[in-house]
Amino acid sequence: MEGGYFCTRKDNSMNVNFIQELGLQASNAGTWTGLNALNSGAYLESYSPVDGKLIGKVSITTAEEYEAVITKSQEAFRAWRLVPAPQRGEIVRQYGEVLRTNKDALGRLVSYEMGKSLQEGWGEVQEMIDICDFAVGLSRQLYGLTMHSERPNHRMYEQWHPLGPVGIISAFNFPVAVWSWNAMIAMVCGDTMIWKPSEKAPMCGVACQMLLNEVLKANDVPEGVSCLVNGDYKIGEMMTRDKRVPLVSATGSVRMGKIVGAAVAERLGRSLLELGGNNAIIVTPSADLKVVLTGALFGAVGTAGQRCTSTRRLIVHSSLYDQVKTAMTKAYGQLRIGNPLDENNHVGPLIDQDSVNNYLKAIKAVGEQGGTMLVEGGVLEGPGYESGCYVKPCIAEVAHDMPIVHHETFAPILYLMKYETLDEAIAIQNEVPQGLSSAIMTADMRESEQFLCAAGSDCGIANVNIGTSGAEIGGAFGGEKETGGGRESGSDSWKAYMRRQTNTINYGRDLPLAQGIKFEL
């Protein structure tokens, strides 16, 4: 149907009937002020990198519609913040149940619109379900502290209050999971949410909003607790410059993060930034090579190298270097590249032609800077590759200080390099400007502890005997340096979505001053 979310078509060979299962062909709006949909009449088109076909169109949010969203979000916040946190958690629990029911269909949509393997699409929805479970428990654990006062008959404590409307700008590579990390935590904290999905995966955002609307409507939740806006960077600019949005959580490139961070800081707002990664695995002489192979292979080619936690660099001790090089080269020869909705395939397409061009430029730079391709790259052509977005995962033998190695290319390019001492390996790992995820493969406790100590990995995530990719929701997710410094998901990341208040209560009959100050008339 013209103007609908999806061009209604059914291709049983790819099982795209999830379009009908999710009910996405029923409307053509792309702006939601909570439960109500708005349609600007101008549309953002979504093309699948799987087959290059138009999936559908979502209406672009106008400045006037954005104002309507902000108004509804503010109105809803005044009521939502007063709902007891466990009751807010119950809404999140019900959403988790809706996601369980729709896991297959939503996972297929993620796979088709973004291009990641079907297993990863389902895994992303499972991550949403997991964060719902986490947030439900959190709704009864928004703890403050009590402190002893220096003044007699006084007590002190701190408590946490909701912030207000939270802006969420998500990236294409995790079109639903990263939104849920923010939204489910913000919801139990008493905030309202305004979500701008990536313009490269807008249908996933619409699907999540529609599924959440079912729960919100059934529970008479105030209109505006969860809102959706669609469009390009101009919509993001509206949010980042809006003083009515106290927190903006943005996931994307370093370039984008610097713009968002500066704009939010200028108005003294808060930003939570999850930006680029240039992640490394250090392989020591005592490493289990089976674990190395599995961790490095999935880390490098999973999601076609389009994860911020993808393994970009493999730093191998000289004693194992040739063995690892041979094993990785052989493994790459066994990869199956093709339609990600086919569970037999390991690697799907890149998101679009811009990403393909960046991939090709990086391969060219490797040669220009003195590197050697161990596994050749290139764009795949022929039946099944009509979108032009399928590329060959490749391995390059490089020097650690080559400029291209310090640059994050969102594609399946793995840089292989060697080292002699662990101090050298850690220094190589830390010399890039990004600082998200890192890993060491070792059976030596001293090596693992050195890697994890203050002088070891400078990344926000440091793993031992697992790869750089595949974080669990229980731990705080985020990185240092140009990765942005934000933390999402588990641990105490909820504090980013609330404001801290210190309270002092005098239950005596006198008013002594702090620090022993005397003020008498």
XYZ file of C-alpha atoms in Angstrom:
521
model
C 0.000 0.000 0.000
C 1.442 3.325 -1.031
C 2.533 5.483 1.890
C 2.200 2.647 4.386
C 4.936 1.461 6.670
C 5.594 -1.430 4.338
C 4.961 -2.154 0.721
C 2.819 -5.214 1.259
C 4.543 -8.173 -0.331
C 5.116 -11.727 0.708
C 8.157 -13.794 -0.151
C 7.948 -17.157 1.535
C 11.512 -18.016 0.548
C 12.646 -15.276 2.938
C 9.735 -15.551 5.374
C 9.018 -11.834 5.258
C 5.455 -12.445 6.432
C 6.658 -10.883 9.711
C 5.555 -7.639 8.063
C 1.948 -8.729 8.374
C 2.504 -10.364 11.776
C 3.668 -7.064 13.255
C 0.798 -5.157 11.638
C 3.160 -2.579 10.181
C 1.246 -2.165 6.947
C -1.759 -0.738 8.787
C -0.703 2.909 9.001
C 1.661 5.410 7.396
C 2.578 7.715 10.269
C 6.113 8.014 11.606
C 5.567 10.348 14.545
C 3.912 9.127 17.737
C 2.967 11.422 20.599
C 2.619 8.341 22.713
C -0.491 6.488 21.551
C -1.511 8.893 18.797
C 0.092 8.882 15.353
C 0.836 11.946 13.239
C 1.485 11.995 9.492
C 3.377 14.854 7.892
C 2.827 13.660 4.327
C 6.589 13.629 3.639
C 8.226 10.214 3.810
C 11.504 8.561 4.726
C 12.096 5.451 2.611
C 13.687 2.301 4.002
C 15.490 -0.067 1.636
C 16.685 -3.484 2.750
C 20.402 -4.172 2.253
C 19.415 -7.823 1.907
C 17.854 -7.458 -1.552
C 17.873 -3.718 -2.256
C 14.086 -3.533 -2.296
C 11.963 -0.778 -0.815
C 10.528 -2.043 2.458
C 8.258 0.917 3.060
C 7.927 4.550 3.998
C 7.642 6.333 7.332
C 6.445 9.910 7.585
C 9.097 12.446 8.566
C 8.565 14.413 11.764
C 8.102 18.146 11.186
C 9.073 20.938 13.574
C 5.388 21.366 14.457
C 4.996 17.659 15.163
C 8.137 17.702 17.274
C 6.588 20.447 19.399
C 3.483 18.315 19.848
C 5.689 15.413 20.957
C 7.564 17.560 23.482
C 4.318 18.943 24.885
C 2.868 15.459 25.343
C 6.099 14.178 26.846
C 6.215 17.000 29.400
C 2.558 16.552 30.311
C 3.029 12.802 30.737
C 6.119 13.294 32.892
C 4.183 15.298 35.468
C 1.914 12.304 36.048
C 4.314 9.429 35.338
C 6.930 10.575 37.890
C 4.329 10.145 40.659
C 3.514 6.544 39.763
C 5.322 4.245 42.234
C 8.429 2.749 40.664
C 7.263 -0.896 41.123
C 4.098 -0.050 39.213
C 6.204 1.445 36.428
C 8.190 -1.793 36.516
C 4.997 -3.758 35.983
C 4.431 -1.914 32.693
C 7.949 -2.872 31.627
C 7.314 -6.490 32.643
C 4.258 -6.624 30.409
C 6.247 -5.176 27.515
C 8.782 -7.956 28.003
C 5.964 -10.477 27.610
C 4.804 -8.798 24.395
C 8.373 -9.017 23.097
C 8.491 -12.721 23.923
C 5.332 -13.256 21.877
C 6.723 -11.261 18.950
C 10.377 -12.305 19.186
C 10.408 -14.251 15.938
C 8.677 -11.568 13.847
C 10.604 -8.635 15.321
C 13.898 -10.506 15.019
C 13.198 -11.148 11.333
C 12.425 -7.470 10.817
C 15.735 -6.509 12.438
C 17.558 -8.979 10.206
C 15.822 -7.802 7.036
C 16.038 -4.049 7.606
C 19.533 -3.947 9.108
C 21.134 -6.960 7.427
C 22.479 -8.875 10.434
C 22.106 -12.665 10.601
C 18.773 -14.043 11.748
C 20.414 -15.521 14.845
C 21.680 -12.032 15.720
C 18.257 -10.524 14.985
C 16.608 -12.899 17.414
C 19.455 -12.298 19.852
C 18.848 -8.563 19.726
C 15.189 -9.019 20.658
C 16.248 -11.382 23.444
C 18.479 -8.584 24.693
C 15.384 -6.367 24.860
C 13.588 -9.043 26.871
C 16.567 -9.365 29.210
C 16.733 -5.622 29.877
C 13.013 -5.632 30.638
C 13.626 -8.324 33.263
C 16.546 -6.330 34.663
C 14.493 -3.132 34.797
C 11.626 -4.851 36.614
C 13.964 -5.842 39.430
C 15.571 -2.409 39.371
C 12.177 -0.782 39.939
C 12.384 -1.958 43.569
C 16.065 -1.067 44.003
C 16.536 2.621 43.193
C 18.614 2.962 46.325
C 19.878 6.103 48.022
C 22.256 6.379 50.995
C 21.980 7.467 54.611
C 24.786 9.425 56.272
C 25.553 10.508 59.820
C 25.275 14.222 60.418
C 27.911 16.154 62.369
C 25.072 18.049 64.060
C 23.071 16.580 66.939
C 19.450 15.564 66.309
C 19.954 15.634 62.544
C 19.967 12.920 59.932
C 21.057 13.017 56.311
C 20.141 10.897 53.342
C 20.070 11.083 49.578
C 17.347 10.087 47.170
C 16.944 9.934 43.412
C 14.207 11.606 41.379
C 13.225 11.344 37.696
C 14.846 13.809 35.287
C 12.092 14.450 32.753
C 11.833 13.723 29.012
C 14.866 11.722 27.858
C 15.972 11.944 24.229
C 17.247 8.697 22.712
C 19.128 8.715 19.393
C 19.944 5.177 18.273
C 22.143 3.758 15.518
C 21.317 1.343 12.697
C 23.514 -1.538 13.843
C 21.403 -2.302 16.933
C 18.103 -0.755 15.858
C 16.034 -2.041 18.797
C 18.289 -3.292 21.627
C 20.127 -0.060 22.408
C 16.838 1.859 22.522
C 15.539 -0.660 25.058
C 18.665 -0.290 27.209
C 17.795 3.359 27.581
C 14.017 3.275 27.443
C 13.289 0.466 29.900
C 15.656 1.920 32.500
C 14.332 5.447 31.957
C 10.774 4.199 32.251
C 11.223 2.573 35.661
C 13.135 5.670 36.793
C 10.017 7.750 36.075
C 11.219 9.531 32.938
C 9.400 9.845 29.657
C 11.154 9.007 26.374
C 11.462 10.571 22.939
C 13.124 8.197 20.499
C 14.721 9.022 17.181
C 15.653 5.736 15.474
C 18.326 5.654 12.802
C 17.029 6.846 9.445
C 18.611 3.642 8.077
C 16.302 1.409 10.155
C 13.109 3.374 10.901
C 10.732 0.421 10.562
C 12.256 -1.286 13.589
C 11.498 1.832 15.625
C 7.901 1.937 14.454
C 7.443 -1.749 15.312
C 8.789 -1.316 18.859
C 6.617 1.753 19.460
C 3.488 0.005 18.216
C 4.132 -3.044 20.405
C 4.746 -0.811 23.426
C 1.583 1.137 22.674
C -0.427 -2.046 23.192
C 0.839 -2.266 26.762
C 0.557 1.456 27.507
C -3.013 1.624 26.246
C -4.099 -1.482 28.159
C -2.780 0.070 31.403
C -4.146 3.613 30.862
C -0.622 5.032 30.930
C -0.575 8.797 30.262
C -0.262 9.787 26.616
C 3.337 10.753 25.908
C 5.326 8.393 28.150
C 6.969 6.949 25.037
C 7.143 9.002 21.833
C 8.716 8.398 18.438
C 10.141 10.875 15.940
C 11.578 10.013 12.517
C 13.869 11.789 10.089
C 17.487 12.732 9.508
C 19.986 14.627 11.657
C 17.721 17.706 11.759
C 15.356 15.884 14.129
C 18.314 14.996 16.340
C 19.364 18.644 16.370
C 15.937 19.648 17.671
C 16.409 17.344 20.634
C 20.026 18.133 21.392
C 19.360 21.889 21.470
C 16.092 21.638 23.414
C 16.357 22.725 27.061
C 13.168 20.767 27.773
C 15.124 17.527 27.226
C 17.469 17.258 30.242
C 19.266 14.120 28.992
C 20.173 13.054 25.461
C 21.505 9.527 25.033
C 23.133 9.160 21.616
C 24.726 6.138 19.953
C 26.711 6.541 16.747
C 29.956 7.796 15.278
C 32.586 9.858 17.088
C 31.869 12.739 14.716
C 28.184 12.675 15.616
C 28.938 12.344 19.316
C 31.153 15.421 19.362
C 28.370 17.462 17.777
C 25.735 16.157 20.194
C 27.983 16.522 23.235
C 28.869 20.118 22.391
C 25.264 21.125 21.706
C 23.936 19.585 24.925
C 26.807 20.959 27.016
C 26.218 24.462 25.651
C 22.797 24.469 27.309
C 24.190 22.698 30.423
C 22.199 19.552 29.746
C 23.396 15.996 30.167
C 24.569 13.696 27.406
C 25.186 9.959 27.486
C 27.407 9.067 24.531
C 28.153 5.614 23.125
C 30.448 6.152 20.146
C 33.104 4.324 18.149
C 35.261 1.348 19.033
C 38.556 0.010 17.651
C 38.716 -3.126 19.668
C 41.604 -5.550 20.078
C 42.210 -9.091 21.267
C 45.646 -9.873 22.692
C 46.684 -13.510 22.194
C 49.347 -14.728 24.629
C 51.536 -17.876 24.375
C 49.329 -19.752 26.872
C 46.050 -19.022 25.048
C 43.611 -21.787 24.106
C 43.600 -21.492 20.313
C 40.090 -22.929 19.989
C 38.775 -20.104 22.183
C 40.884 -17.592 20.258
C 39.482 -18.732 16.929
C 35.855 -18.612 18.048
C 36.143 -15.257 19.796
C 38.128 -13.553 17.072
C 36.047 -14.938 14.205
C 32.660 -13.907 15.569
C 34.067 -10.630 16.840
C 35.447 -9.727 13.421
C 32.666 -10.890 11.073
C 29.528 -10.861 13.241
C 27.057 -8.224 12.025
C 29.455 -7.889 9.061
C 31.849 -5.992 11.316
C 29.238 -3.323 12.077
C 29.226 -3.579 15.861
C 30.887 -0.908 17.958
C 32.405 -3.886 19.824
C 33.580 -5.675 16.651
C 37.128 -7.023 16.796
C 39.263 -4.807 14.555
C 42.763 -5.796 15.723
C 44.277 -9.162 16.615
C 47.558 -8.687 18.511
C 49.361 -12.047 18.604
C 52.541 -13.132 20.360
C 55.290 -13.930 17.886
C 55.511 -17.566 19.078
C 51.907 -18.207 17.990
C 51.648 -15.738 15.147
C 52.009 -18.122 12.191
C 49.702 -20.679 13.796
C 46.962 -18.117 14.429
C 47.397 -16.619 10.954
C 46.951 -20.031 9.333
C 43.913 -20.948 11.441
C 42.150 -17.620 10.844
C 42.837 -17.741 7.102
C 41.367 -21.243 6.904
C 38.310 -20.220 8.947
C 37.618 -17.233 6.688
C 37.587 -19.606 3.732
C 34.661 -21.466 5.313
C 32.428 -18.410 5.882
C 29.086 -18.395 4.090
C 28.029 -14.930 2.935
C 24.480 -14.264 1.818
C 20.878 -13.559 2.746
C 20.899 -13.175 6.555
C 17.381 -14.614 6.811
C 18.894 -17.916 5.710
C 20.201 -19.473 8.927
C 22.920 -21.316 7.001
C 24.736 -18.057 6.297
C 27.258 -16.524 8.694
C 27.588 -13.022 7.229
C 25.013 -10.667 5.751
C 25.391 -7.351 3.919
C 26.712 -3.982 4.968
C 23.968 -1.459 5.619
C 24.345 0.641 2.443
C 26.587 1.782 -0.399
C 28.317 4.397 1.735
C 29.507 1.626 4.041
C 30.696 -0.412 1.043
C 32.684 2.584 -0.202
C 34.299 3.092 3.216
C 35.230 -0.598 3.263
C 36.893 -0.327 -0.141
C 38.748 2.855 0.843
C 40.123 1.149 3.954
C 41.393 -1.826 1.925
C 43.072 0.561 -0.511
C 44.672 2.436 2.401
C 46.116 -0.815 3.781
C 48.070 -1.311 0.549
C 49.126 2.315 0.337
C 50.432 2.264 3.903
C 52.472 -0.911 3.499
C 50.085 -3.616 4.710
C 49.502 -7.006 3.087
C 46.123 -8.649 2.480
C 46.134 -12.209 3.824
C 42.479 -12.782 2.935
C 41.418 -10.595 0.024
C 38.341 -8.415 0.234
C 35.962 -7.190 -2.431
C 32.310 -6.662 -3.294
C 30.285 -9.760 -4.194
C 28.240 -9.821 -7.367
C 25.746 -12.138 -8.994
C 22.536 -13.905 -7.917
C 21.670 -13.167 -4.293
C 23.946 -10.131 -4.131
C 21.784 -7.704 -6.131
C 21.753 -5.041 -3.414
C 25.470 -4.430 -3.954
C 26.037 -4.404 -0.175
C 27.630 -7.837 0.265
C 31.396 -7.802 0.817
C 34.072 -10.344 1.651
C 35.399 -10.346 5.215
C 39.151 -9.859 4.930
C 42.344 -10.010 6.976
C 45.267 -7.631 6.605
C 48.764 -8.089 8.002
C 49.807 -4.657 9.247
C 52.124 -2.606 11.426
C 50.367 -1.412 14.557
C 51.140 2.261 13.941
C 49.663 2.512 10.447
C 47.086 5.363 10.304
C 44.327 3.131 8.909
C 44.692 0.789 11.904
C 43.899 3.687 14.247
C 40.764 4.533 12.275
C 37.517 2.641 12.869
C 36.049 1.242 9.656
C 32.555 -0.159 10.189
C 33.136 -3.256 8.069
C 34.579 -6.798 8.360
C 38.271 -5.913 8.118
C 40.566 -7.548 10.671
C 44.109 -6.247 11.244
C 46.670 -8.849 12.298
C 49.901 -7.818 14.062
C 52.503 -9.366 16.353
C 54.181 -8.482 19.659
C 57.008 -9.724 21.899
C 56.119 -8.658 25.473
C 52.795 -8.153 27.216
C 53.713 -4.560 28.057
C 54.179 -3.965 24.335
C 50.851 -5.627 23.502
C 48.925 -3.520 26.022
C 50.597 -0.366 24.725
C 49.598 -1.282 21.156
C 46.037 -1.911 22.244
C 45.798 1.401 24.100
C 47.425 3.610 21.456
C 44.229 4.114 19.401
C 41.872 7.023 20.229
C 38.874 4.762 20.888
C 38.399 2.880 24.152
C 35.335 0.659 24.159
C 36.042 -3.085 24.358
C 39.174 -5.200 24.742
C 40.143 -8.784 25.469
C 43.084 -10.987 26.347
C 43.365 -14.714 25.667
C 45.553 -16.318 28.312
C 45.772 -19.172 30.809
C 48.254 -17.216 32.953
C 46.615 -15.486 35.925
C 49.420 -12.944 36.147
C 48.875 -11.901 32.541
C 45.140 -11.539 33.004
C 45.581 -9.478 36.162
C 48.138 -7.227 34.472
C 45.655 -6.685 31.650
C 42.890 -5.765 34.110
C 44.928 -3.545 36.436
C 45.100 0.253 36.354
C 48.081 0.155 33.990
C 46.408 -2.390 31.715
C 43.541 -1.975 29.263
C 42.219 1.594 29.092
C 38.838 0.491 27.720
C 35.453 0.551 29.416
C 35.167 -3.203 28.818
C 38.066 -5.595 29.424
C 37.498 -9.340 28.975
C 39.546 -12.442 29.677
C 39.173 -15.499 27.426
C 36.130 -14.160 25.617
C 36.016 -11.866 22.599
C 35.354 -8.145 22.443
C 31.789 -8.590 21.200
C 28.675 -9.810 22.983
C 28.162 -7.818 26.195
C 25.554 -8.949 28.738
C 22.941 -6.504 30.013
C 23.885 -6.998 33.675
C 27.104 -5.042 33.304
C 27.424 -1.339 32.556
C 28.119 -0.893 28.831
C 30.319 1.902 27.545
C 33.841 3.101 26.893
C 36.461 5.752 27.432
C 38.333 8.317 25.319
C 36.595 8.940 21.983
C 34.019 6.275 22.782
C 32.298 8.939 24.858
C 32.475 7.821 28.477
C 28.787 6.969 28.878
C 27.368 3.864 30.551
C 24.111 2.144 29.629
C 22.245 -1.021 30.546
C 23.220 -2.745 33.806
C 25.011 -2.111 37.098
C 24.264 1.422 38.381
C 23.763 2.957 34.926
C 20.252 3.912 36.059
C 21.757 6.895 37.879
C 22.293 8.662 34.542
C 18.511 8.866 34.126
C 17.804 10.432 37.524
C 18.796 13.451 39.577
C 20.382 13.107 42.994
C 18.997 15.030 45.966
C 20.663 15.313 49.396
C 18.269 15.786 52.323
C 19.033 16.922 55.884
C 16.349 16.667 58.545
C 16.549 18.442 61.906
C 14.323 16.663 64.435
C 15.620 18.656 67.434
C 14.503 21.955 68.949
C 17.688 23.911 68.226
C 19.333 24.956 64.972
C 23.064 24.239 65.179
C 25.031 25.242 62.083
C 27.473 23.042 60.220
C 31.223 23.379 60.746
C 30.527 24.757 64.227
C 29.673 28.216 62.902
C 28.107 30.557 65.481
C 25.443 33.016 64.365
C 23.750 34.611 67.366
C 21.792 37.847 67.787
